[in-house]
PDB file of C-alpha atoms in Angstrom:
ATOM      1  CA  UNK A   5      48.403  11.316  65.919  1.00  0.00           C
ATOM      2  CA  UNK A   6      45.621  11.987  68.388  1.00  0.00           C
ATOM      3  CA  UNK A   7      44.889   9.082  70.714  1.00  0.00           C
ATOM      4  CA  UNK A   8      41.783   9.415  73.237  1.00  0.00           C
ATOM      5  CA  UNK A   9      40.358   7.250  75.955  1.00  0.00           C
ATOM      6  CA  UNK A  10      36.875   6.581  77.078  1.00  0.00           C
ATOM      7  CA  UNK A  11      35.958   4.868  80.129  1.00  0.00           C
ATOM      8  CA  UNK A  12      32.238   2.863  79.792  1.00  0.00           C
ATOM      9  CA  UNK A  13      32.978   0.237  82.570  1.00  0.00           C
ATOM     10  CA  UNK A  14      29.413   0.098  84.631  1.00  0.00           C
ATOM     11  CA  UNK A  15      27.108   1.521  81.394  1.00  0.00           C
ATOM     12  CA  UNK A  16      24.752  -0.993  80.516  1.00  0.00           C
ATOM     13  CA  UNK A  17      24.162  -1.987  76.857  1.00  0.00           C
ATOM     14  CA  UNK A  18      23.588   0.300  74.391  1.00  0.00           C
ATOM     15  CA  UNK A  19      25.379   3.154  76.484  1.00  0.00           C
ATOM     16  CA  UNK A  20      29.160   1.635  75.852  1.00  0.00           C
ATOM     17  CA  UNK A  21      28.151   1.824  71.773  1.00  0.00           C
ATOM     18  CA  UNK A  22      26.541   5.228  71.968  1.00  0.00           C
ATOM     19  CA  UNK A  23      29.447   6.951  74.268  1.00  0.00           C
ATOM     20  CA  UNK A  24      32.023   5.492  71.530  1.00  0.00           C
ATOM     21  CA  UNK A  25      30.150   6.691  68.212  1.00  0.00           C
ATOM     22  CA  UNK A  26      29.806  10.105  69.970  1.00  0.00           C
ATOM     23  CA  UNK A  27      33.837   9.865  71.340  1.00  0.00           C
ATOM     24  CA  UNK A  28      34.503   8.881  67.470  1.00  0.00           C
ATOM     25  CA  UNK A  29      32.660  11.628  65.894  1.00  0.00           C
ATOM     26  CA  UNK A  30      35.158  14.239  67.445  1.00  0.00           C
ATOM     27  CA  UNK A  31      38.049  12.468  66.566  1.00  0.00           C
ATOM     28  CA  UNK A  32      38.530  13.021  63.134  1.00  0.00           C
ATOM     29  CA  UNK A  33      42.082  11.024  62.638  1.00  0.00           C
ATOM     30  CA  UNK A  34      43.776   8.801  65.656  1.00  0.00           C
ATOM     31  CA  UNK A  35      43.341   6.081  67.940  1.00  0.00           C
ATOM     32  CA  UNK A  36      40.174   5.647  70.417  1.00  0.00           C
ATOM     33  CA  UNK A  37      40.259   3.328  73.108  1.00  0.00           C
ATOM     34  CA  UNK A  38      37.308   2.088  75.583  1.00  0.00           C
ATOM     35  CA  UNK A  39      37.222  -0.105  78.875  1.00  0.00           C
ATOM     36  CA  UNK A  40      34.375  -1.536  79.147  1.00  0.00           C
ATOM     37  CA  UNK A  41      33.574  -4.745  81.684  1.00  0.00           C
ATOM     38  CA  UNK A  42      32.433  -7.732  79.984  1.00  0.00           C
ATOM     39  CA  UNK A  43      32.096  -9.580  76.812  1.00  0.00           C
ATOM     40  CA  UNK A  44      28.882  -8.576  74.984  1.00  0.00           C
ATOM     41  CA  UNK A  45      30.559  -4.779  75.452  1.00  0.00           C
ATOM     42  CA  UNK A  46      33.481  -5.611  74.197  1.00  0.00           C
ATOM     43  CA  UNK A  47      31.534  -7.818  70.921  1.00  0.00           C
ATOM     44  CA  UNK A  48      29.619  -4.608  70.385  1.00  0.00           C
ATOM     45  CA  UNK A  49      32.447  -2.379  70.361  1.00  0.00           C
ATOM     46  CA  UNK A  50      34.122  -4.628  67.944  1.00  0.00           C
ATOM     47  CA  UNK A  51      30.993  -5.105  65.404  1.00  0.00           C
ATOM     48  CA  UNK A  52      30.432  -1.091  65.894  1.00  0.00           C
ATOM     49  CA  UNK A  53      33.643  -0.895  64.564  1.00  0.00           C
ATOM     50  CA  UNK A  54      33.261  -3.111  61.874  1.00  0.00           C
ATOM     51  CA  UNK A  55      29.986  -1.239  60.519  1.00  0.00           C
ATOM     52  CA  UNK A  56      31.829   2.360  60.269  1.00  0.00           C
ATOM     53  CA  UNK A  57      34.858   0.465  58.177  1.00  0.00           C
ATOM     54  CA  UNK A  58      37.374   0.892  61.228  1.00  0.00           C
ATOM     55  CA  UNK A  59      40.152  -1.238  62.629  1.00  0.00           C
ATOM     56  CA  UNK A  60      39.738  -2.308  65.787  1.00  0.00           C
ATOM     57  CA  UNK A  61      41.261  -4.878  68.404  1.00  0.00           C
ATOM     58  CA  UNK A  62      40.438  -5.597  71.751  1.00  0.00           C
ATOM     59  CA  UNK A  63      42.231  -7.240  74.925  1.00  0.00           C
ATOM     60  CA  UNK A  64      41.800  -8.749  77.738  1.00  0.00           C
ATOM     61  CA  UNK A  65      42.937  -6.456  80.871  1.00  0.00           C
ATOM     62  CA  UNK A  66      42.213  -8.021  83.857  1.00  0.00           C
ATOM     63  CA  UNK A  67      38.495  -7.824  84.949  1.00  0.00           C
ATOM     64  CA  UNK A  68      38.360  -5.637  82.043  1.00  0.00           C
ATOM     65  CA  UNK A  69      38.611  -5.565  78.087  1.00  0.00           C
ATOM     66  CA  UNK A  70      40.116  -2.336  76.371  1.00  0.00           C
ATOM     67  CA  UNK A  71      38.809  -2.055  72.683  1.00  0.00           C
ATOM     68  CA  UNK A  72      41.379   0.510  70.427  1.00  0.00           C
ATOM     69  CA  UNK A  73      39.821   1.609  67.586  1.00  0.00           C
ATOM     70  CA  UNK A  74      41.677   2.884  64.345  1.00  0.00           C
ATOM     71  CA  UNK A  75      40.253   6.335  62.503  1.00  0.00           C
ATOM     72  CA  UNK A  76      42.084   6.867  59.545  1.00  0.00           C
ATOM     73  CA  UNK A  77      40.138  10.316  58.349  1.00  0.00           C
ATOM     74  CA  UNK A  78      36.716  11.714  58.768  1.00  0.00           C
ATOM     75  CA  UNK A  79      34.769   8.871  58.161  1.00  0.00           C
ATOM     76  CA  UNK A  80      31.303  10.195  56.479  1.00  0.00           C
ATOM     77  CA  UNK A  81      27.996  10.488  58.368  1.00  0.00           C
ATOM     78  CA  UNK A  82      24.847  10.012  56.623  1.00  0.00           C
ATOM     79  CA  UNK A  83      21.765  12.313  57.296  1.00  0.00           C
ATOM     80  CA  UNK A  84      18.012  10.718  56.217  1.00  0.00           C
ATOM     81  CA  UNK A  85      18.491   7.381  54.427  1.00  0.00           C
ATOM     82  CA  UNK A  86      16.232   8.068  51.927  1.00  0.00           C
ATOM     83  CA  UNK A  87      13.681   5.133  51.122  1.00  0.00           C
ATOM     84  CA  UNK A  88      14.074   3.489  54.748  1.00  0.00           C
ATOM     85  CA  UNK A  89      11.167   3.563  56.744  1.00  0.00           C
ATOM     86  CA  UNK A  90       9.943   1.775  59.953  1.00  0.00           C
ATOM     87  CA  UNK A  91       6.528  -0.159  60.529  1.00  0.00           C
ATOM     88  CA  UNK A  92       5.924  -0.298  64.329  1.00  0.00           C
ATOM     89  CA  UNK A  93       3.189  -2.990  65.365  1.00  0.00           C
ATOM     90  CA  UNK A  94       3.306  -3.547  68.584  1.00  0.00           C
ATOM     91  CA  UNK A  95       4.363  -1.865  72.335  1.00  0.00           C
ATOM     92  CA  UNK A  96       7.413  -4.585  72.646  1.00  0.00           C
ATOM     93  CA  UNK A  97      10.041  -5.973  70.477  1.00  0.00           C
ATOM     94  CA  UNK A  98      10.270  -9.200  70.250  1.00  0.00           C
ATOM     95  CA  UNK A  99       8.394 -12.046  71.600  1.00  0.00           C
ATOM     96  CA  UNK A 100       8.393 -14.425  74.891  1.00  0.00           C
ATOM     97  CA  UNK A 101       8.915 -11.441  77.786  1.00  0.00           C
ATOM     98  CA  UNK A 102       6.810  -8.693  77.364  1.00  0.00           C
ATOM     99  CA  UNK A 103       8.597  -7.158  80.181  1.00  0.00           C
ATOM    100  CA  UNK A 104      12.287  -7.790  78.212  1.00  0.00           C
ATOM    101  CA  UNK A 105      10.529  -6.457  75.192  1.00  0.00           C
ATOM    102  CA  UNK A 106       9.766  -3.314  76.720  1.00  0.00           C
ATOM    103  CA  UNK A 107      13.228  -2.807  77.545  1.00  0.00           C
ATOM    104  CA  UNK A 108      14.317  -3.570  73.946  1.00  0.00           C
ATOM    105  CA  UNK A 109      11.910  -1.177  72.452  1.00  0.00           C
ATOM    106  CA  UNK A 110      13.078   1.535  74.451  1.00  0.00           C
ATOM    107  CA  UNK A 111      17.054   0.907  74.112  1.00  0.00           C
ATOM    108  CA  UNK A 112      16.189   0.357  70.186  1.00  0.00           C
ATOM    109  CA  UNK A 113      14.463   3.886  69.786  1.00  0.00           C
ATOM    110  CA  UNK A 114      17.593   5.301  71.989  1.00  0.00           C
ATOM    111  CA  UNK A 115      19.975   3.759  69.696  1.00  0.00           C
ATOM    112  CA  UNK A 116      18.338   4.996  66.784  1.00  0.00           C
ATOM    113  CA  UNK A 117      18.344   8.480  67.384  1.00  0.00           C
ATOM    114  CA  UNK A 118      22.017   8.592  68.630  1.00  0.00           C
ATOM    115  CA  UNK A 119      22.658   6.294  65.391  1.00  0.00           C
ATOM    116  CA  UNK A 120      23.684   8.633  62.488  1.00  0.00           C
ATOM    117  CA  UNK A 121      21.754   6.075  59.982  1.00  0.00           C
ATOM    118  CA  UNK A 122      18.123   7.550  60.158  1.00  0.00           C
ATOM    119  CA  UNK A 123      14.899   6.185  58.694  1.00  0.00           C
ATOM    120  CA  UNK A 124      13.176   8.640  56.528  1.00  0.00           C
ATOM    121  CA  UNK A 125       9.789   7.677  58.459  1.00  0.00           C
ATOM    122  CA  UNK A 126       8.437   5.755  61.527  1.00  0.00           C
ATOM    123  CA  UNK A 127       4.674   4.220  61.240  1.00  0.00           C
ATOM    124  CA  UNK A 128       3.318   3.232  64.169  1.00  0.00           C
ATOM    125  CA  UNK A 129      -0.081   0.949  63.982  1.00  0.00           C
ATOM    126  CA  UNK A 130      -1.799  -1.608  66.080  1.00  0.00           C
ATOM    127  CA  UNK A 131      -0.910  -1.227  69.690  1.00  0.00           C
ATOM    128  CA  UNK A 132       2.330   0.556  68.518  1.00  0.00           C
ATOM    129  CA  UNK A 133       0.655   3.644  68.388  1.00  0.00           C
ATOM    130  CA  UNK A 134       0.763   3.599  72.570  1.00  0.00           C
ATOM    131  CA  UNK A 135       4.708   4.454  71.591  1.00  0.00           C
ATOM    132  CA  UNK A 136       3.412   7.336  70.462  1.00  0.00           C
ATOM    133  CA  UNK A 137       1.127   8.934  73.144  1.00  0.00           C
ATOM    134  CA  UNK A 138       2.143  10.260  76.318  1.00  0.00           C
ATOM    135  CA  UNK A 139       3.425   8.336  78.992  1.00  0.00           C
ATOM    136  CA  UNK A 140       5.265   6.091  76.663  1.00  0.00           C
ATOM    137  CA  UNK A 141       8.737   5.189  77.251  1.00  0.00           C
ATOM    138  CA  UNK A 142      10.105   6.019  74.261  1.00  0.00           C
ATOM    139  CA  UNK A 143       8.487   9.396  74.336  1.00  0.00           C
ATOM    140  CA  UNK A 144      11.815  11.172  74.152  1.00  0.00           C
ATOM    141  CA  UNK A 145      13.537   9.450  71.880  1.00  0.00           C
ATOM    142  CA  UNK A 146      11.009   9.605  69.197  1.00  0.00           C
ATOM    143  CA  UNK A 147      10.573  13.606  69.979  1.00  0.00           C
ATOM    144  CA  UNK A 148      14.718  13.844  69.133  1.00  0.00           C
ATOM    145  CA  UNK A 149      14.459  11.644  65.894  1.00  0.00           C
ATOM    146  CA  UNK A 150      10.812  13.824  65.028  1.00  0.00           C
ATOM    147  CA  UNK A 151      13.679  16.738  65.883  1.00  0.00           C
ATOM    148  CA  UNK A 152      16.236  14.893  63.269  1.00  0.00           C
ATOM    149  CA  UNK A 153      14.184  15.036  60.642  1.00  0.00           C
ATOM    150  CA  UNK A 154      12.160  11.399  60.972  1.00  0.00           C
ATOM    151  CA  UNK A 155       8.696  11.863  60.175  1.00  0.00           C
ATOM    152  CA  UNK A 156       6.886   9.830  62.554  1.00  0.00           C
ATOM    153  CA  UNK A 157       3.122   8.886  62.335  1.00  0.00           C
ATOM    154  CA  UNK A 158       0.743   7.114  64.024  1.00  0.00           C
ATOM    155  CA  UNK A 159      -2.194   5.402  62.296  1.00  0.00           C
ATOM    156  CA  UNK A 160      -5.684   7.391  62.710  1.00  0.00           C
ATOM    157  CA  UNK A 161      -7.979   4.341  62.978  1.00  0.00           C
ATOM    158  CA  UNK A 162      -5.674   2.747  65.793  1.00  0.00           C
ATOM    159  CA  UNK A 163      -5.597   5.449  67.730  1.00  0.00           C
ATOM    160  CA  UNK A 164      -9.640   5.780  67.531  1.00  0.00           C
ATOM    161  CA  UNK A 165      -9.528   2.027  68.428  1.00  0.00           C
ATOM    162  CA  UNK A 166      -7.690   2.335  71.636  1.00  0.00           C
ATOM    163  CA  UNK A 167      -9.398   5.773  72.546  1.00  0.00           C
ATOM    164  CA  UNK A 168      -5.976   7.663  72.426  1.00  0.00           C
ATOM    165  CA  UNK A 169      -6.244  10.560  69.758  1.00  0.00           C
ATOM    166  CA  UNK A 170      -6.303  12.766  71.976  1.00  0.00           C
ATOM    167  CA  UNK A 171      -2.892  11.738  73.672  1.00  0.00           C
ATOM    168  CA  UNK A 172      -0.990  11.617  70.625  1.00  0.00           C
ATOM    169  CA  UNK A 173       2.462  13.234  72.098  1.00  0.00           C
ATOM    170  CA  UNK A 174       4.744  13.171  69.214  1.00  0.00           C
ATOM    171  CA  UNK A 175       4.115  12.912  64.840  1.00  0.00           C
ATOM    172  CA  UNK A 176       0.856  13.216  62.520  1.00  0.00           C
ATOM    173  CA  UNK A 177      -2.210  10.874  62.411  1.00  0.00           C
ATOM    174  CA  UNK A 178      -2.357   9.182  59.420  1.00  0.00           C
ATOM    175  CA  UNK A 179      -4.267   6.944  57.304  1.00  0.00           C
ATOM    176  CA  UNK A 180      -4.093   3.196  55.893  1.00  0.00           C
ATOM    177  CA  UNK A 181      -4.047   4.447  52.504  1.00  0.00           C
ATOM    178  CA  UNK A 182      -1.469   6.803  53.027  1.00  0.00           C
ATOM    179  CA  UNK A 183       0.619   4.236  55.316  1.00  0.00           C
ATOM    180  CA  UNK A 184       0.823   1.464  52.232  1.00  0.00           C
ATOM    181  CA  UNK A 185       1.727   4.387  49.740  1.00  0.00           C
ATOM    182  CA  UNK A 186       4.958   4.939  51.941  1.00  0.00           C
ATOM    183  CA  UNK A 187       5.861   1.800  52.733  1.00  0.00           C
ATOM    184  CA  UNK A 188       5.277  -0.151  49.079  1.00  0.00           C
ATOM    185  CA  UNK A 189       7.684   2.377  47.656  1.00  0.00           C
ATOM    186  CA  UNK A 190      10.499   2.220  50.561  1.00  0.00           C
ATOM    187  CA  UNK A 191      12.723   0.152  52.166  1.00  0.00           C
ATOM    188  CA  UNK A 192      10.424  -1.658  55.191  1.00  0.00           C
ATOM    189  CA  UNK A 193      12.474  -2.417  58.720  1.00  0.00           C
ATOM    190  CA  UNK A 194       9.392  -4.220  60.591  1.00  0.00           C
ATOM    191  CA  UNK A 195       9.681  -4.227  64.428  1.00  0.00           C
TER     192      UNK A 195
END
Protein backbone atom coordinates (compact mmCIF):
# COMPACT_ATOMS: atom_id res chain seq x y z
CA UNK A 1 0.00 0.00 0.00
CA UNK A 2 1.25 3.35 -1.23
CA UNK A 3 1.62 5.95 1.50
CA UNK A 4 2.65 9.69 0.43
CA UNK A 5 3.39 12.85 2.31
CA UNK A 6 2.70 16.43 1.58
CA UNK A 7 4.10 19.24 3.38
CA UNK A 8 1.54 22.62 3.34
CA UNK A 9 2.95 24.20 6.61
CA UNK A 10 3.23 28.19 5.62
CA UNK A 11 0.33 27.97 2.56
CA UNK A 12 -2.38 30.11 3.43
CA UNK A 13 -6.02 28.95 3.12
CA UNK A 14 -7.26 27.50 0.29
CA UNK A 15 -3.63 26.35 -0.83
CA UNK A 16 -3.38 23.39 2.03
CA UNK A 17 -7.01 22.03 0.41
CA UNK A 18 -5.98 22.49 -3.19
CA UNK A 19 -2.25 20.86 -2.79
CA UNK A 20 -4.15 17.76 -1.04
CA UNK A 21 -7.05 17.21 -3.73
CA UNK A 22 -4.26 17.46 -6.38
CA UNK A 23 -1.72 14.99 -4.02
CA UNK A 24 -5.06 12.70 -3.82
CA UNK A 25 -5.85 12.61 -7.40
CA UNK A 26 -2.50 10.68 -8.13
CA UNK A 27 -2.89 8.38 -5.52
CA UNK A 28 -5.28 6.05 -6.61
CA UNK A 29 -5.20 3.47 -3.42
CA UNK A 30 -3.06 4.29 0.00
CA UNK A 31 -2.54 6.59 2.69
CA UNK A 32 -1.90 10.56 2.24
CA UNK A 33 -0.68 12.53 4.93
CA UNK A 34 -0.31 16.55 5.26
CA UNK A 35 1.39 18.94 7.91
CA UNK A 36 -0.08 21.78 7.92
CA UNK A 37 0.29 24.63 10.93
CA UNK A 38 -2.83 25.50 12.56
CA UNK A 39 -6.35 24.63 13.21
CA UNK A 40 -8.62 25.99 10.44
CA UNK A 41 -5.96 23.83 8.06
CA UNK A 42 -6.24 21.05 9.79
CA UNK A 43 -10.61 21.52 10.00
CA UNK A 44 -10.38 21.90 6.25
CA UNK A 45 -8.36 18.99 5.61
CA UNK A 46 -10.68 17.00 7.70
CA UNK A 47 -14.15 18.33 6.07
CA UNK A 48 -12.22 17.93 2.50
CA UNK A 49 -12.00 14.59 3.45
CA UNK A 50 -15.31 14.11 4.52
CA UNK A 51 -16.84 15.53 1.10
CA UNK A 52 -14.79 12.91 -1.21
CA UNK A 53 -16.17 9.90 1.27
CA UNK A 54 -12.54 9.34 2.79
CA UNK A 55 -11.27 8.42 6.22
CA UNK A 56 -9.31 10.70 7.72
CA UNK A 57 -7.71 11.54 11.26
CA UNK A 58 -5.59 14.15 12.33
CA UNK A 59 -3.03 14.81 15.33
CA UNK A 60 -1.55 17.05 17.11
CA UNK A 61 2.43 17.13 16.43
CA UNK A 62 3.92 19.70 18.18
CA UNK A 63 3.49 23.22 16.60
CA UNK A 64 2.01 21.21 13.95
CA UNK A 65 -1.10 18.92 13.03
CA UNK A 66 -0.52 15.92 10.52
CA UNK A 67 -3.91 14.97 8.78
CA UNK A 68 -3.67 11.01 7.19
CA UNK A 69 -6.10 10.48 4.85
CA UNK A 70 -7.50 6.94 3.80
CA UNK A 71 -8.04 6.18 -0.26
CA UNK A 72 -9.53 3.01 -0.61
CA UNK A 73 -9.75 3.00 -4.74
CA UNK A 74 -10.10 5.60 -7.39
CA UNK A 75 -12.57 7.64 -5.98
CA UNK A 76 -14.68 9.19 -9.10
CA UNK A 77 -14.26 12.77 -10.38
CA UNK A 78 -17.09 14.53 -11.83
CA UNK A 79 -16.71 16.73 -15.03
CA UNK A 80 -19.70 19.64 -15.62
CA UNK A 81 -22.43 19.24 -12.99
CA UNK A 82 -25.04 19.57 -15.21
CA UNK A 83 -27.93 22.03 -14.05
CA UNK A 84 -25.54 24.05 -11.57
CA UNK A 85 -24.97 27.42 -12.46
CA UNK A 86 -23.59 30.58 -10.69
CA UNK A 87 -25.25 34.17 -10.44
CA UNK A 88 -22.44 36.68 -9.66
CA UNK A 89 -23.80 40.17 -8.33
CA UNK A 90 -21.36 41.91 -7.01
CA UNK A 91 -17.17 42.54 -7.06
CA UNK A 92 -16.94 41.00 -3.27
CA UNK A 93 -18.32 38.13 -1.42
CA UNK A 94 -19.82 38.72 1.39
CA UNK A 95 -20.66 41.72 3.32
CA UNK A 96 -19.00 44.10 6.16
CA UNK A 97 -15.14 44.36 4.55
CA UNK A 98 -15.09 45.08 1.14
CA UNK A 99 -11.45 44.68 1.32
CA UNK A 100 -11.93 40.85 3.05
CA UNK A 101 -14.49 40.33 0.37
CA UNK A 102 -12.16 40.87 -2.29
CA UNK A 103 -9.96 38.37 -0.96
CA UNK A 104 -12.82 35.82 -0.69
CA UNK A 105 -13.91 36.32 -4.20
CA UNK A 106 -10.66 35.67 -5.51
CA UNK A 107 -9.70 32.46 -3.25
CA UNK A 108 -13.48 31.26 -4.14
CA UNK A 109 -12.93 31.47 -8.04
CA UNK A 110 -9.33 29.70 -7.30
CA UNK A 111 -10.97 27.01 -5.46
CA UNK A 112 -13.43 26.47 -7.98
CA UNK A 113 -11.42 25.81 -10.81
CA UNK A 114 -8.97 23.47 -8.94
CA UNK A 115 -12.37 21.90 -7.48
CA UNK A 116 -13.34 18.91 -9.73
CA UNK A 117 -17.23 19.87 -9.03
CA UNK A 118 -17.82 22.48 -11.89
CA UNK A 119 -20.83 24.70 -12.54
CA UNK A 120 -22.18 24.28 -15.96
CA UNK A 121 -22.31 28.29 -16.19
CA UNK A 122 -21.15 31.51 -14.40
CA UNK A 123 -23.47 34.82 -14.86
CA UNK A 124 -22.02 37.72 -13.90
CA UNK A 125 -24.46 41.00 -13.53
CA UNK A 126 -24.50 44.19 -11.60
CA UNK A 127 -21.05 45.24 -10.64
CA UNK A 128 -20.00 41.52 -10.99
CA UNK A 129 -19.41 41.95 -14.43
CA UNK A 130 -15.97 44.06 -13.31
CA UNK A 131 -14.90 40.13 -12.50
CA UNK A 132 -15.06 39.79 -15.83
CA UNK A 133 -13.04 42.59 -17.58
CA UNK A 134 -9.49 43.06 -17.48
CA UNK A 135 -7.65 43.95 -14.59
CA UNK A 136 -9.83 41.87 -12.41
CA UNK A 137 -8.43 39.62 -9.92
CA UNK A 138 -9.99 36.73 -10.74
CA UNK A 139 -9.08 37.14 -14.35
CA UNK A 140 -7.20 33.87 -14.41
CA UNK A 141 -9.15 31.77 -12.72
CA UNK A 142 -12.23 32.37 -14.65
CA UNK A 143 -10.02 32.02 -18.09
CA UNK A 144 -9.04 28.17 -16.62
CA UNK A 145 -12.74 27.30 -15.65
CA UNK A 146 -13.88 29.19 -19.38
CA UNK A 147 -10.83 26.51 -20.37
CA UNK A 148 -12.80 23.59 -18.28
CA UNK A 149 -15.66 23.84 -19.97
CA UNK A 150 -17.74 26.65 -17.69
CA UNK A 151 -19.50 28.91 -19.85
CA UNK A 152 -19.13 32.17 -18.34
CA UNK A 153 -21.14 35.36 -19.29
CA UNK A 154 -21.43 38.65 -18.43
CA UNK A 155 -24.70 40.59 -18.72
CA UNK A 156 -24.82 43.07 -21.90
CA UNK A 157 -26.80 45.91 -20.26
CA UNK A 158 -24.31 45.96 -17.16
CA UNK A 159 -21.53 46.16 -18.96
CA UNK A 160 -23.08 49.23 -21.13
CA UNK A 161 -23.93 50.64 -17.64
CA UNK A 162 -20.48 50.75 -16.28
CA UNK A 163 -18.89 51.65 -19.78
CA UNK A 164 -16.87 48.30 -19.88
CA UNK A 165 -17.90 46.32 -23.14
CA UNK A 166 -15.15 46.92 -24.51
CA UNK A 167 -12.92 45.33 -21.67
CA UNK A 168 -14.74 42.24 -21.46
CA UNK A 169 -11.53 39.78 -20.92
CA UNK A 170 -13.05 36.45 -20.54
CA UNK A 171 -16.97 34.75 -21.68
CA UNK A 172 -19.97 36.08 -23.98
CA UNK A 173 -22.24 39.15 -23.39
CA UNK A 174 -25.47 38.18 -22.74
CA UNK A 175 -28.90 39.24 -22.21
CA UNK A 176 -31.61 39.40 -19.26
CA UNK A 177 -33.82 37.25 -21.14
CA UNK A 178 -31.39 34.79 -21.87
CA UNK A 179 -29.85 35.00 -18.16
CA UNK A 180 -33.49 34.00 -16.45
CA UNK A 181 -33.92 31.16 -19.16
CA UNK A 182 -30.65 29.55 -17.63
CA UNK A 183 -31.03 30.10 -14.33
CA UNK A 184 -35.08 29.21 -13.82
CA UNK A 185 -34.24 25.82 -15.25
CA UNK A 186 -30.86 25.11 -13.13
CA UNK A 187 -29.61 24.72 -9.96
CA UNK A 188 -28.79 28.66 -8.70
CA UNK A 189 -25.46 29.05 -6.26
CA UNK A 190 -25.88 33.01 -5.65
CA UNK A 191 -22.64 34.78 -4.57
Amino acid sequence: MRHDKLDCRGLACPQPVVETKKKLSELSAGTLTVLVDNETAKNNLLKLANSLGLTAASKKEADDYSVTIMKEAEASSAAAAAGKVILVAGETLGHGSDELGTILMKSFFYALAESTQLPQAIYFLNGGVKLACTGSPVLESLCKLQSLGVEIYACGLCLDFFQLTAQLAVGEVTNMYAIVEQITAASVIKL
